[in-house]
PDB file of C-alpha atoms in Angstrom:
ATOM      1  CA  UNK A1252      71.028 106.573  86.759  1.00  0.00           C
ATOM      2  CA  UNK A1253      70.845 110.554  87.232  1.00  0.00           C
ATOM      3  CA  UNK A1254      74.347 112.467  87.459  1.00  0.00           C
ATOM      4  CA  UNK A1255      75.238 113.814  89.529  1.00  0.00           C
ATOM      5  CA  UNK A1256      73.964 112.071  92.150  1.00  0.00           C
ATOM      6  CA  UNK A1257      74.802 111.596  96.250  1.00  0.00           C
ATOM      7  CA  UNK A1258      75.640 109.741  99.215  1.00  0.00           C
ATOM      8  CA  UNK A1259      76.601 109.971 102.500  1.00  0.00           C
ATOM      9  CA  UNK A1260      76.118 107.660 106.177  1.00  0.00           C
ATOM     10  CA  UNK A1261      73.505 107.274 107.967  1.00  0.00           C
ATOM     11  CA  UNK A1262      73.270 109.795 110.675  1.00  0.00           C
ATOM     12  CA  UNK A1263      74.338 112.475 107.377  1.00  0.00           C
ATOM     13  CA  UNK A1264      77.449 114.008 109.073  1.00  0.00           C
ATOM     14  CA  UNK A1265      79.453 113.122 105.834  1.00  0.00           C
ATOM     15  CA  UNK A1266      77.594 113.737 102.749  1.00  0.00           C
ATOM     16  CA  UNK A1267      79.105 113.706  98.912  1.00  0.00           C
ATOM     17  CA  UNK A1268      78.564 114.185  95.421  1.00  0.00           C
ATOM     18  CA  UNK A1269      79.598 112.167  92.653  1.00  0.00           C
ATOM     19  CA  UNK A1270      79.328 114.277  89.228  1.00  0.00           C
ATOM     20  CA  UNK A1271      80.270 111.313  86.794  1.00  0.00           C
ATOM     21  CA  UNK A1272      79.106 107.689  86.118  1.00  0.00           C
ATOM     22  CA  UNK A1273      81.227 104.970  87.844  1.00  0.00           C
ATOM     23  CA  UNK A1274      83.812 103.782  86.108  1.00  0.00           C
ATOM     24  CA  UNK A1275      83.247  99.928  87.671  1.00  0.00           C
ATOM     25  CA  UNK A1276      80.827  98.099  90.170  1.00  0.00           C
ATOM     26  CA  UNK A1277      81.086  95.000  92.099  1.00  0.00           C
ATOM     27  CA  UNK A1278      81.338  92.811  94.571  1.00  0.00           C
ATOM     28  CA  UNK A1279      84.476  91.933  96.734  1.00  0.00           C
ATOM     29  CA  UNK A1280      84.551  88.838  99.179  1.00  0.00           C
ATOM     30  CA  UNK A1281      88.090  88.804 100.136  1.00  0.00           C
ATOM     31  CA  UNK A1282      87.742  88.449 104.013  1.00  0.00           C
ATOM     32  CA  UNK A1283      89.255  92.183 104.581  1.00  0.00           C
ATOM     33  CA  UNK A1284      86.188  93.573 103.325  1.00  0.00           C
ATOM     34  CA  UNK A1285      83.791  91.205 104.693  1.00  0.00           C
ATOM     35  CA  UNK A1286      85.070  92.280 108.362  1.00  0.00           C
ATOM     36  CA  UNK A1287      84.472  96.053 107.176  1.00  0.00           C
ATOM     37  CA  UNK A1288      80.932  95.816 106.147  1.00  0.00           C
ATOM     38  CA  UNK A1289      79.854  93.105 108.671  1.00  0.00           C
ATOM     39  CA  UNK A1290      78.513  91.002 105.709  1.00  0.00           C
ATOM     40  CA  UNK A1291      79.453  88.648 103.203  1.00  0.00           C
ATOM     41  CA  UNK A1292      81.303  91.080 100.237  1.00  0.00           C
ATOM     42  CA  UNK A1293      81.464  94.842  99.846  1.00  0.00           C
ATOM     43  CA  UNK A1294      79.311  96.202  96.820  1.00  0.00           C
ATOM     44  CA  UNK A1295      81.505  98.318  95.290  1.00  0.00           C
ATOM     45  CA  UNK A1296      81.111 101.636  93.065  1.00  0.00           C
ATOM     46  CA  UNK A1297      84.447 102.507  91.569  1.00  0.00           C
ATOM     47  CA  UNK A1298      84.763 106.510  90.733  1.00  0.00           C
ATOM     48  CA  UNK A1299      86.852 108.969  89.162  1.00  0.00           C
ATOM     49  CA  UNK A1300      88.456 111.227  91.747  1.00  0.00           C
ATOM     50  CA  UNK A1301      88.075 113.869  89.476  1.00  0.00           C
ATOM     51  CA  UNK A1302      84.287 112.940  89.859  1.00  0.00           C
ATOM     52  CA  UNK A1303      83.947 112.506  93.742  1.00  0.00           C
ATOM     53  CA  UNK A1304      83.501 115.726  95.648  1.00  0.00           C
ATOM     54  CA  UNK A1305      82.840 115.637  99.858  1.00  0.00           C
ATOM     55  CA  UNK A1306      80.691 117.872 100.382  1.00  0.00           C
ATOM     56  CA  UNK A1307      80.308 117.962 104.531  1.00  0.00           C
ATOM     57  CA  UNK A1308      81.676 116.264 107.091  1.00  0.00           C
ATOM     58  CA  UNK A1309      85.247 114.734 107.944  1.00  0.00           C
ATOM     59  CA  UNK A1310      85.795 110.985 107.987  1.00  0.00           C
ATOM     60  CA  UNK A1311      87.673 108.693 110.386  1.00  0.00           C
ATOM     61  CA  UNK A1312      90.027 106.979 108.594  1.00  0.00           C
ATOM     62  CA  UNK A1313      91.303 103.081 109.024  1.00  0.00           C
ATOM     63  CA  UNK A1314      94.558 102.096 107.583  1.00  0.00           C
ATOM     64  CA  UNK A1315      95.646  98.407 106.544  1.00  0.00           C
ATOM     65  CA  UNK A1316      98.055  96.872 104.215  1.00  0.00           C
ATOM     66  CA  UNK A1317      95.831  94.947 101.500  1.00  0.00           C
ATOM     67  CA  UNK A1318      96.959  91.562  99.743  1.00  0.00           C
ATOM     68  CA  UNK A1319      99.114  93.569  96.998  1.00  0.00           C
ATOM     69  CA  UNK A1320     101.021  95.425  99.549  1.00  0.00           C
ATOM     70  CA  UNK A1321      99.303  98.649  98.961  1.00  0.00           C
ATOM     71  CA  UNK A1322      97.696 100.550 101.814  1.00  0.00           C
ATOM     72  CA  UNK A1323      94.080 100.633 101.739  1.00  0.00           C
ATOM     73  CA  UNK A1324      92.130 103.579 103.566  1.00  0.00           C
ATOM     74  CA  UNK A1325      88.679 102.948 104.474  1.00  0.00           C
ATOM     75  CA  UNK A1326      87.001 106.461 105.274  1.00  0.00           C
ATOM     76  CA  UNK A1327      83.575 105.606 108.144  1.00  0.00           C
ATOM     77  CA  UNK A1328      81.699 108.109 109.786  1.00  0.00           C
ATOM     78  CA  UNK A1329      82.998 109.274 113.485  1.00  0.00           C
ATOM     79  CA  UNK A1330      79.348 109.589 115.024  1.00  0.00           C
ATOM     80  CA  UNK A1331      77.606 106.548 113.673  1.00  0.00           C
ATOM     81  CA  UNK A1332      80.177 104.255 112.296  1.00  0.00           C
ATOM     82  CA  UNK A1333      78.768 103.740 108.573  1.00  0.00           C
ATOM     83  CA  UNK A1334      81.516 103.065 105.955  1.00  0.00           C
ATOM     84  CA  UNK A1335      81.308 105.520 103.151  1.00  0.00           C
ATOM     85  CA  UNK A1336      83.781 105.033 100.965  1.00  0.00           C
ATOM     86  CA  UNK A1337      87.598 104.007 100.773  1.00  0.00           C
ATOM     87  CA  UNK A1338      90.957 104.678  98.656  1.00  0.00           C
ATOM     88  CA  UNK A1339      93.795 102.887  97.603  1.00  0.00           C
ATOM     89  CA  UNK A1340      97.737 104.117  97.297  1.00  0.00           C
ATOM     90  CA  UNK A1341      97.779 101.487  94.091  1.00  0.00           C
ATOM     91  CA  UNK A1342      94.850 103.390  92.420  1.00  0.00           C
ATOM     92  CA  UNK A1343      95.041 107.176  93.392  1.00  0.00           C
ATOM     93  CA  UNK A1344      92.707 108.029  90.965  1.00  0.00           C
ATOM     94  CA  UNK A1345      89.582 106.138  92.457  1.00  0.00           C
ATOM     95  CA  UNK A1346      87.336 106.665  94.961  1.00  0.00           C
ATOM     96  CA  UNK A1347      85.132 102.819  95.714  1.00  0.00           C
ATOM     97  CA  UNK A1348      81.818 104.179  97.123  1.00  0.00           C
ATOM     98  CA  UNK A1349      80.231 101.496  99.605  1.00  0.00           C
ATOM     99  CA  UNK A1350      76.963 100.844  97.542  1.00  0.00           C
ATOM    100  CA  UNK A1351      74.737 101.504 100.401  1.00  0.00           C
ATOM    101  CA  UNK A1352      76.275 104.681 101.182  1.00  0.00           C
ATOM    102  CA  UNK A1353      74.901 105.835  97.710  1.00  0.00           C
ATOM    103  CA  UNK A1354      71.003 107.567  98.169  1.00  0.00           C
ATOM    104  CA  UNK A1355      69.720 105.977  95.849  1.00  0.00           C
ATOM    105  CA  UNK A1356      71.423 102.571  95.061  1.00  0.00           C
ATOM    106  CA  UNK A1357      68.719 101.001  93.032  1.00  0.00           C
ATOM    107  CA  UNK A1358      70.640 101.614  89.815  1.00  0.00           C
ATOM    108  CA  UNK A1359      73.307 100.146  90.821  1.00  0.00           C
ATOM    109  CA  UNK A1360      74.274  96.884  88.539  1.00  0.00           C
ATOM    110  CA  UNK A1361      77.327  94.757  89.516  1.00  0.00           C
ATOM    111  CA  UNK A1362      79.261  93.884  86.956  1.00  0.00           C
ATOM    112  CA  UNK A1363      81.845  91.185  88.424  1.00  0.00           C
ATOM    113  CA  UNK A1364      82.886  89.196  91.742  1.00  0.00           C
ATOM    114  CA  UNK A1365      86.377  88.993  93.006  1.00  0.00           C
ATOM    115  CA  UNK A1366      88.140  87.547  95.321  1.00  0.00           C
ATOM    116  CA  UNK A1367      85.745  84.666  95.444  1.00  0.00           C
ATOM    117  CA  UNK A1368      88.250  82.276  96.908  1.00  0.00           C
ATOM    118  CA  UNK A1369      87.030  83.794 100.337  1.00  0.00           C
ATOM    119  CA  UNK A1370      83.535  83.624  99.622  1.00  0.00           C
ATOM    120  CA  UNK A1371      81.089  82.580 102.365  1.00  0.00           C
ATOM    121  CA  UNK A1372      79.243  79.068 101.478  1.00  0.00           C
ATOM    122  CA  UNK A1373      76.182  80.715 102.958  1.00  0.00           C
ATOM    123  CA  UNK A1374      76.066  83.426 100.073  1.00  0.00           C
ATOM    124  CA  UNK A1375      74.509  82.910  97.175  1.00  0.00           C
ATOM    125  CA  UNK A1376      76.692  84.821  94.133  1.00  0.00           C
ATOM    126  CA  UNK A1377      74.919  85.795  91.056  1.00  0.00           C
ATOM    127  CA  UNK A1378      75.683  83.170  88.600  1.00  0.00           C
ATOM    128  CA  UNK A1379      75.450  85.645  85.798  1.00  0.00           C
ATOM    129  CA  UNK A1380      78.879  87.815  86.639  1.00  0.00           C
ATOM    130  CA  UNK A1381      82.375  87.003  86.080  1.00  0.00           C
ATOM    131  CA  UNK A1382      83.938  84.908  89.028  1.00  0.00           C
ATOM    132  CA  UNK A1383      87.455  85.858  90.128  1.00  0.00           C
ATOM    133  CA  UNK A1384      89.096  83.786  92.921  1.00  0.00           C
ATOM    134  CA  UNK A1385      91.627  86.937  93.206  1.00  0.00           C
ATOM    135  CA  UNK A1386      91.809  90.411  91.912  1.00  0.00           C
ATOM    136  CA  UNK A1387      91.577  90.306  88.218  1.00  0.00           C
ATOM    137  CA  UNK A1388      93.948  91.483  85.995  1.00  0.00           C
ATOM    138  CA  UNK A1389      93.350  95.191  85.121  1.00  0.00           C
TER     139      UNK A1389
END
């Protein structure tokens, strides 16, 4: 993995750089996130704020209470709708890349699954990473 390294969505209206390694990756299937990525989970890439720097563009945000009560921002592109990355009031100092918003995601090595309670039978999970039916303990 080369830092820093960058992302952005897929018509390139929002672009970013991330100048630090992420501090977690992996997937989430609660059902929240499979309705925002149109798929089965949301590969995640946990980083620093400190770490995360937009360099163009101006997202559309969506707001929605998540399972803890905390208000969960998911930033998409205006123009062609990609997700790009999101926040969360209970963890102001991360930004969770989507993994696909990343230019190169082919480093990218999940570490865990959570909220696997709302997994789709259809999906096949890696049997090699931690299960968690909810979100794990930090």
């Amino acid at each position: 993995m080369a830092v820093p390294f960058t992302g952005g969505c897929a018509c390139g209206a929002i672009r970013y750089e991330c100048t630090a390694e992420p501090l977690y990756m992996g997937n989430c299937h609660c059902r929240d996130c499979q309705r925002a990525t149109g798929s089965a989970y949301f590969p995640a890439v946990g980083m620093a704020t400190t770490a995360f720097r937009l360099l163009t563009g101006t997202p559309a945000v969506y707001e929605k209470l998540a399972d803890s009560g905390h208000t969960m921002r998911r930033m998409f592109c205006g123009q062609c709708g990609a997700p790009v990355f999101l926040t969360n009031s209970a963890r102001s100092n991360l930004v969770v890349l989507y993994a696909g918003s990343v230019d190169d995601p082919s480093w990218i090595r999940p570490t865990r699954d959570i909220y696997t309670a709302s997994a789709q039978p259809w999906d096949h999970l890696d049997p090699t990473l931690p299960k968690f039916p909810q979100m794990p303990p930090r």
